[in-house]
Short mmCIF file of C-alpha atoms in Angstrom, two decimals:
data_model
loop_
_atom_site.label_atom_id
_atom_site.label_comp_id
_atom_site.label_asym_id
_atom_site.label_seq_id
_atom_site.Cartn_x
_atom_site.Cartn_y
_atom_site.Cartn_z
CA MET Q 1 0.00 0.00 0.00
CA SER Q 2 1.05 3.60 -0.60
CA THR Q 3 1.38 6.03 2.29
CA SER Q 4 -2.04 7.54 1.60
CA GLU Q 5 -3.62 4.09 1.39
CA LEU Q 6 -2.03 3.08 4.67
CA LEU Q 7 -3.37 6.23 6.31
CA GLU Q 8 -6.86 5.57 4.94
CA PHE Q 9 -6.70 1.96 6.08
CA THR Q 10 -5.60 2.95 9.59
CA THR Q 11 -8.39 5.52 9.78
CA SER Q 12 -11.00 2.91 8.88
CA VAL Q 13 -9.72 0.49 11.53
CA ARG Q 14 -9.68 3.24 14.16
CA ALA Q 15 -13.22 4.31 13.24
CA LEU Q 16 -14.52 0.76 13.62
CA LEU Q 17 -12.80 0.36 17.00
CA THR Q 18 -14.02 3.75 18.20
CA LYS Q 19 -17.59 2.71 17.44
CA HIS Q 20 -17.53 -0.91 18.57
CA ALA Q 21 -14.76 -1.14 21.19
CA PRO Q 22 -15.48 1.46 23.89
CA PRO Q 23 -14.07 0.97 27.42
CA ALA Q 24 -17.38 -0.50 28.63
CA ALA Q 25 -17.18 -3.23 25.98
CA LEU Q 26 -13.58 -4.00 26.97
CA ARG Q 27 -14.53 -4.48 30.62
CA GLN Q 28 -17.51 -6.60 29.73
CA ALA Q 29 -15.41 -8.84 27.50
CA MET Q 30 -12.57 -9.34 29.97
CA ASP Q 31 -15.02 -10.50 32.65
CA ALA Q 32 -16.66 -13.10 30.41
CA ASP Q 33 -15.67 -16.06 28.27
CA PRO Q 34 -13.75 -16.32 25.97
CA GLY Q 35 -12.09 -13.15 27.28
CA TYR Q 36 -12.47 -11.08 24.13
CA ASP Q 37 -15.32 -9.52 22.16
CA GLN Q 38 -16.25 -12.15 19.57
CA ARG Q 39 -18.59 -9.74 17.79
CA LEU Q 40 -15.78 -7.20 17.44
CA TRP Q 41 -13.50 -9.89 16.01
CA ARG Q 42 -16.13 -10.85 13.43
CA LEU Q 43 -16.59 -7.21 12.43
CA LEU Q 44 -12.85 -6.70 12.05
CA CYS Q 45 -12.53 -9.83 9.91
CA GLU Q 46 -15.65 -9.33 7.79
CA GLN Q 47 -15.58 -5.55 7.28
CA VAL Q 48 -11.83 -4.87 7.23
CA GLY Q 49 -10.34 -8.32 6.65
CA VAL Q 50 -7.69 -7.89 9.34
CA ALA Q 51 -6.92 -11.61 9.71
CA ALA Q 52 -6.30 -11.96 5.97
CA LEU Q 53 -3.90 -9.03 5.52
CA ALA Q 54 -0.53 -10.81 5.54
CA VAL Q 55 -1.81 -14.03 3.98
CA PRO Q 56 -1.08 -14.50 0.25
CA GLU Q 57 -4.07 -14.40 -2.08
CA GLU Q 58 -3.53 -18.01 -3.16
CA TRP Q 59 -4.40 -19.11 0.38
CA GLY Q 60 -7.44 -16.92 0.90
CA GLY Q 61 -5.68 -13.76 2.03
CA ALA Q 62 -5.43 -10.15 0.93
CA GLY Q 63 -1.81 -10.43 -0.21
CA ALA Q 64 -0.65 -7.40 1.78
CA SER Q 65 2.32 -7.54 4.15
CA LEU Q 66 3.24 -7.68 7.79
CA VAL Q 67 3.29 -3.86 7.83
CA GLU Q 68 -0.48 -3.67 7.38
CA SER Q 69 -1.06 -6.32 10.04
CA LEU Q 70 1.06 -4.38 12.52
CA LEU Q 71 -0.95 -1.23 11.86
CA VAL Q 72 -4.02 -3.15 13.04
CA VAL Q 73 -2.13 -4.42 16.09
CA GLU Q 74 -1.16 -0.83 16.91
CA GLU Q 75 -4.76 0.35 16.69
CA LEU Q 76 -5.88 -2.56 18.87
CA GLY Q 77 -3.27 -1.44 21.40
CA ARG Q 78 -5.04 1.91 21.69
CA THR Q 79 -8.21 0.19 22.93
CA LEU Q 80 -6.58 -2.85 24.64
CA ALA Q 81 -9.03 -5.02 22.70
CA GLY Q 82 -8.00 -8.61 23.39
CA VAL Q 83 -9.12 -10.09 20.06
CA PRO Q 84 -6.89 -12.87 18.66
CA MET Q 85 -5.13 -10.69 16.08
CA LEU Q 86 -1.66 -11.08 17.59
CA GLY Q 87 -1.82 -14.74 18.56
CA SER Q 88 -3.67 -16.15 15.54
CA ALA Q 89 -3.63 -13.75 12.57
CA VAL Q 90 -0.04 -12.60 13.11
CA LEU Q 91 1.95 -15.29 14.92
CA GLY Q 92 -0.12 -18.26 13.76
CA ALA Q 93 -0.17 -17.17 10.12
CA GLN Q 94 3.48 -16.18 10.13
CA ALA Q 95 4.55 -19.49 11.68
CA LEU Q 96 2.87 -21.33 8.80
CA LEU Q 97 4.36 -19.02 6.17
CA LEU Q 98 7.84 -19.30 7.68
CA SER Q 99 7.60 -23.10 7.61
CA GLY Q 100 7.54 -23.05 3.80
CA ASP Q 101 5.09 -25.97 3.82
CA GLU Q 102 2.67 -25.20 0.98
CA ASP Q 103 0.38 -28.11 1.82
CA ALA Q 104 -0.04 -26.92 5.41
CA CYS Q 105 -0.57 -23.35 4.23
CA ALA Q 106 -3.27 -24.47 1.79
CA ARG Q 107 -5.04 -26.47 4.49
CA LEU Q 108 -4.80 -24.07 7.40
CA LEU Q 109 -4.33 -20.48 6.24
CA PRO Q 110 -7.76 -19.94 4.62
CA GLY Q 111 -9.51 -20.56 7.94
CA ILE Q 112 -7.12 -18.25 9.79
CA ALA Q 113 -7.50 -15.56 7.11
CA GLU Q 114 -11.27 -15.76 7.41
CA GLY Q 115 -11.07 -15.44 11.19
CA ALA Q 116 -13.12 -18.63 11.58
CA ARG Q 117 -10.15 -20.71 12.73
CA LEU Q 118 -8.26 -19.62 15.83
CA ALA Q 119 -4.61 -20.64 15.93
CA ALA Q 120 -2.50 -20.76 19.08
CA VAL Q 121 1.29 -20.92 18.92
CA CYS Q 122 2.56 -23.19 21.71
CA TRP Q 123 6.14 -22.38 22.54
CA ALA Q 124 7.54 -21.47 25.94
CA ASP Q 125 8.37 -23.69 28.87
CA ALA Q 126 7.82 -22.54 32.46
CA SER Q 127 11.00 -20.43 32.40
CA GLY Q 128 10.14 -18.51 29.24
CA TRP Q 129 10.64 -18.46 25.48
CA ASP Q 130 14.32 -19.41 25.35
CA ARG Q 131 13.36 -23.07 25.58
CA THR Q 132 10.43 -25.04 24.19
CA GLY Q 133 8.05 -26.71 26.61
CA VAL Q 134 6.88 -29.52 24.32
CA ARG Q 135 8.89 -32.33 22.73
CA ALA Q 136 8.11 -34.50 19.73
CA ASP Q 137 8.70 -38.25 19.66
CA ASP Q 138 7.64 -40.30 16.60
CA GLY Q 139 4.86 -37.86 15.75
CA LEU Q 140 3.54 -37.64 19.31
CA LEU Q 141 3.71 -34.42 21.34
CA SER Q 142 4.34 -34.45 25.08
CA GLY Q 143 5.04 -31.68 27.55
CA THR Q 144 3.60 -28.33 28.56
CA ALA Q 145 3.57 -24.99 26.75
CA HIS Q 146 3.15 -21.93 28.94
CA TYR Q 147 1.84 -18.40 28.32
CA VAL Q 148 -0.09 -19.39 25.18
CA LEU Q 149 -2.19 -16.58 23.70
CA HIS Q 150 -5.83 -17.73 23.50
CA GLY Q 151 -4.74 -21.29 24.13
CA ALA Q 152 -8.02 -22.18 25.84
CA GLU Q 153 -10.11 -20.99 22.88
CA ALA Q 154 -8.00 -22.23 19.95
CA ASP Q 155 -8.96 -25.00 17.55
CA LEU Q 156 -5.54 -25.17 15.89
CA PHE Q 157 -2.35 -25.63 17.88
CA LEU Q 158 0.95 -24.83 16.19
CA VAL Q 159 3.61 -26.30 18.41
CA LEU Q 160 7.25 -25.24 18.31
CA THR Q 161 9.61 -28.01 19.43
CA ASP Q 162 13.34 -28.52 19.20
CA ASP Q 163 12.66 -30.83 16.25
CA GLY Q 164 10.45 -28.42 14.29
CA LEU Q 165 6.91 -27.11 13.95
CA TYR Q 166 3.92 -29.42 14.46
CA GLU Q 167 0.16 -29.02 14.12
CA ALA Q 168 -2.59 -30.44 16.27
CA VAL Q 169 -6.11 -29.71 15.06
CA ALA Q 170 -9.16 -30.00 17.29
CA ASP Q 171 -11.65 -32.64 16.13
CA GLY Q 172 -14.89 -31.14 17.38
CA ASP Q 173 -14.33 -29.38 20.68
CA THR Q 174 -11.28 -31.26 22.00
CA VAL Q 175 -7.96 -32.81 21.05
CA PRO Q 176 -7.44 -36.22 22.72
CA GLY Q 177 -4.61 -35.93 25.25
CA LEU Q 178 -4.53 -32.13 25.13
CA THR Q 179 -5.56 -29.95 28.06
CA ALA Q 180 -5.70 -26.14 27.89
CA THR Q 181 -6.00 -24.35 31.22
CA PRO Q 182 -6.57 -20.56 31.47
CA THR Q 183 -3.75 -18.88 33.40
CA PRO Q 184 -4.27 -15.90 35.72
CA ALA Q 185 -2.26 -12.99 34.37
CA LEU Q 186 -1.20 -9.50 35.43
CA ASP Q 187 -3.02 -8.06 32.42
CA PRO Q 188 -6.75 -8.85 32.71
CA THR Q 189 -7.40 -7.73 29.12
CA ARG Q 190 -5.34 -10.55 27.56
CA ARG Q 191 -6.04 -14.24 28.05
CA LEU Q 192 -3.17 -16.69 28.44
CA ALA Q 193 -3.28 -20.43 28.90
CA THR Q 194 -1.12 -23.39 29.82
CA VAL Q 195 -1.43 -26.17 27.21
CA THR Q 196 -0.42 -29.69 28.19
CA PHE Q 197 0.18 -32.46 25.63
CA ASP Q 198 0.05 -36.13 26.61
CA ALA Q 199 1.16 -38.21 23.61
CA VAL Q 200 -0.96 -36.11 21.26
CA PRO Q 201 -0.75 -37.19 17.59
CA ALA Q 202 0.56 -34.33 15.46
CA ARG Q 203 1.71 -33.61 11.93
CA ARG Q 204 5.11 -32.12 11.15
CA ILE Q 205 5.00 -28.84 9.22
CA GLY Q 206 7.96 -27.98 7.02
CA THR Q 207 11.51 -29.29 7.18
CA GLY Q 208 13.51 -26.14 7.87
CA ASP Q 209 15.84 -25.28 10.73
CA PRO Q 210 13.74 -25.17 13.95
CA ALA Q 211 16.11 -22.72 15.64
CA ALA Q 212 15.94 -20.31 12.71
CA LEU Q 213 12.13 -20.56 12.68
CA ARG Q 214 11.89 -19.74 16.39
CA ARG Q 215 14.34 -16.87 16.05
CA ARG Q 216 12.42 -15.34 13.17
CA LEU Q 217 9.06 -15.84 14.87
CA ARG Q 218 10.33 -14.14 18.01
CA GLU Q 219 11.48 -11.16 15.93
CA ILE Q 220 7.98 -10.92 14.49
CA ALA Q 221 6.43 -11.27 17.95
CA TRP Q 222 8.66 -8.54 19.39
CA THR Q 223 7.87 -6.18 16.52
CA ALA Q 224 4.15 -6.80 16.85
CA LEU Q 225 4.29 -6.22 20.60
CA SER Q 226 6.23 -3.01 19.99
CA ALA Q 227 3.50 -1.80 17.63
CA GLU Q 228 0.88 -2.62 20.24
CA GLN Q 229 2.86 -0.76 22.89
CA VAL Q 230 3.05 2.33 20.70
CA GLY Q 231 -0.71 2.33 20.16
CA ALA Q 232 -1.39 1.98 23.87
CA ALA Q 233 1.19 4.60 24.80
CA ARG Q 234 -0.29 7.06 22.33
CA HIS Q 235 -3.72 6.58 23.88
CA CYS Q 236 -2.22 7.24 27.32
CA LEU Q 237 -0.65 10.45 26.05
CA GLU Q 238 -3.87 11.67 24.43
CA ALA Q 239 -5.95 10.81 27.50
CA THR Q 240 -3.49 12.64 29.74
CA VAL Q 241 -3.47 15.77 27.59
CA GLU Q 242 -7.28 15.77 27.52
CA TYR Q 243 -7.54 15.30 31.28
CA THR Q 244 -5.03 17.99 32.20
CA ALA Q 245 -6.80 20.43 29.88
CA SER Q 246 -10.09 19.95 31.72
CA ARG Q 247 -8.92 19.43 35.33
CA VAL Q 248 -8.94 22.80 37.08
CA GLN Q 249 -6.80 23.58 40.12
CA PHE Q 250 -5.92 26.97 41.58
CA GLY Q 251 -8.32 28.55 39.12
CA ARG Q 252 -6.69 27.22 35.92
CA PRO Q 253 -6.35 23.95 33.99
CA ILE Q 254 -3.47 21.94 35.43
CA GLY Q 255 -2.20 21.34 31.89
CA SER Q 256 -1.26 25.00 31.72
CA PHE Q 257 1.40 24.61 34.43
CA GLN Q 258 4.86 24.57 32.91
CA ALA Q 259 6.09 21.58 34.90
CA LEU Q 260 3.25 19.43 33.58
CA LYS Q 261 3.76 20.73 30.04
CA HIS Q 262 7.37 19.55 30.18
CA ARG Q 263 6.35 16.11 31.42
CA MET Q 264 3.77 15.68 28.65
CA ALA Q 265 6.30 16.91 26.09
CA ASP Q 266 8.64 14.15 27.29
CA MET Q 267 5.80 11.64 26.89
CA TYR Q 268 5.24 12.87 23.34
CA VAL Q 269 8.90 12.43 22.45
CA LEU Q 270 8.88 8.89 23.82
CA VAL Q 271 5.79 7.93 21.81
CA GLU Q 272 7.01 9.45 18.55
CA SER Q 273 10.48 7.93 18.81
CA ALA Q 274 8.99 4.54 19.72
CA GLU Q 275 6.77 4.62 16.63
CA SER Q 276 9.81 5.35 14.47
CA THR Q 277 11.58 2.27 15.81
CA VAL Q 278 8.54 0.09 15.05
CA GLN Q 279 8.31 1.36 11.49
CA ALA Q 280 12.02 0.70 10.96
CA ALA Q 281 11.76 -2.81 12.40
CA ALA Q 282 8.67 -3.69 10.34
CA ARG Q 283 10.29 -2.50 7.11
CA ALA Q 284 13.48 -4.40 7.88
CA LEU Q 285 11.55 -7.63 8.50
CA VAL Q 286 9.45 -7.31 5.35
CA GLU Q 287 12.46 -6.46 3.19
CA GLY Q 288 14.66 -9.16 4.74
CA SER Q 289 17.28 -6.59 5.65
CA GLU Q 290 20.57 -7.68 7.20
CA SER Q 291 19.90 -5.18 9.99
CA ALA Q 292 16.50 -6.68 10.83
CA ALA Q 293 17.64 -8.34 14.07
CA GLU Q 294 19.18 -5.10 15.30
CA GLU Q 295 16.16 -3.00 14.28
CA VAL Q 296 13.83 -5.41 16.08
CA TRP Q 297 16.03 -5.33 19.20
CA VAL Q 298 15.94 -1.52 19.25
CA ALA Q 299 12.14 -1.49 18.86
CA ARG Q 300 11.66 -4.11 21.57
CA VAL Q 301 13.80 -2.31 24.13
CA HIS Q 302 12.74 1.26 23.39
CA CYS Q 303 9.00 0.59 23.03
CA SER Q 304 8.89 -1.41 26.28
CA ASP Q 305 10.69 1.37 28.14
CA ALA Q 306 8.63 4.10 26.49
CA PHE Q 307 5.25 2.48 27.20
CA SER Q 308 6.17 1.76 30.81
CA ALA Q 309 7.30 5.36 31.32
CA VAL Q 310 4.25 6.87 29.60
CA ALA Q 311 1.83 4.62 31.49
CA ALA Q 312 3.46 5.58 34.78
CA GLU Q 313 3.24 9.28 33.93
CA THR Q 314 -0.42 8.79 33.00
CA ILE Q 315 -1.07 7.49 36.50
CA GLN Q 316 0.82 10.39 38.08
CA LEU Q 317 -0.76 13.16 36.03
CA HIS Q 318 -4.28 11.85 36.50
CA GLY Q 319 -3.82 11.84 40.24
CA GLY Q 320 -5.73 9.62 42.65
CA ILE Q 321 -8.52 8.79 40.20
CA ALA Q 322 -6.10 6.79 38.04
CA ILE Q 323 -5.55 4.10 40.67
CA THR Q 324 -9.25 3.32 41.07
CA TRP Q 325 -10.73 0.24 39.44
CA GLU Q 326 -13.27 2.40 37.59
CA HIS Q 327 -10.60 4.32 35.67
CA ASP Q 328 -8.87 2.71 32.68
CA ALA Q 329 -5.38 4.06 33.43
CA HIS Q 330 -4.49 1.04 35.56
CA LEU Q 331 -5.36 -1.31 32.68
CA TYR Q 332 -2.79 0.42 30.46
CA PHE Q 333 -0.26 0.34 33.29
CA LYS Q 334 -0.75 -3.41 33.65
CA ARG Q 335 -0.57 -3.93 29.89
CA ALA Q 336 2.73 -2.01 29.83
CA HIS Q 337 4.37 -4.27 32.38
CA ALA Q 338 2.86 -7.46 30.93
CA THR Q 339 4.00 -6.76 27.37
CA ALA Q 340 7.51 -6.02 28.62
CA GLU Q 341 7.67 -9.66 29.74
CA LEU Q 342 5.72 -11.37 26.96
CA PHE Q 343 7.92 -13.39 24.55
CA GLY Q 344 10.95 -12.71 26.72
CA HIS Q 345 13.46 -9.92 27.15
CA ALA Q 346 15.91 -8.51 24.66
CA THR Q 347 18.96 -9.61 26.62
CA ARG Q 348 21.65 -8.13 24.39
CA PRO Q 349 23.63 -5.44 26.27
CA ARG Q 350 22.55 -1.90 25.45
#
């Protein structure tokens, strides 16, 4: 897409979310099963085609790129909507595409692109994403994958093991030998699960290097999370500016005090610079640049730091109201700290 087309696309996604994903809908969804607004997900898939963006046309997709998908993830970050865009439409679809297995792509991607099939990427062990929690032995999967996005609601499990990528598809409502248990999380707007495999029959997908697949998928995950963090941080900034313009103290809006102006200016710089790092990382990944790993590392580190700082300032500048359950500021604060941990840390020295 051209720059103008990207802007128009982003505007349409934001308009849909503004209309159908208000804070009240978010709170209602996070207190019910399956933990996200299923109607909102259907609208996003049917009216905008968000799940199909990065899927090639030959497999039922729109034939766009990861850049367009990340724009949607960023807009979802603004509202904290917990729909399965990141876990299924981004990570699930990208895992299949990275495998290079055309048969698996033909079988599985059309359902993901339509939004009718929900994929869950099973990866981490209890200690995190540096090691896989599930092992493969003669086509049978055993072990436990932790911190699985929408693992309790998925009907397609894409399992990363040391031997490669495997698929386990639900036959009806269950997979024999597979148990998915919702996991309490710091961030109440995003559902995680622990998925246990007990000699579950599975099909191998692709024949490439498993380590290279995991490394590339983590780069995509970090970039997507960075985009989400930018969207959420920008909402925090806008909400803070709006609040300080209307909150009157000592006979004038508190936003007119120079000290607060400086703090909000610092928030603005953090958000803008974070967005630049995401754009650079996304372009590098799409173009297969040699600097992609470095660009992704920069985005991961800077966006995590920026969102955490902006969310904390949002709490401070809103005052006591921000720490009440009724105000949304604490949800963004929790999302900031949760996303800083999700898919592991960028451990390379700064």
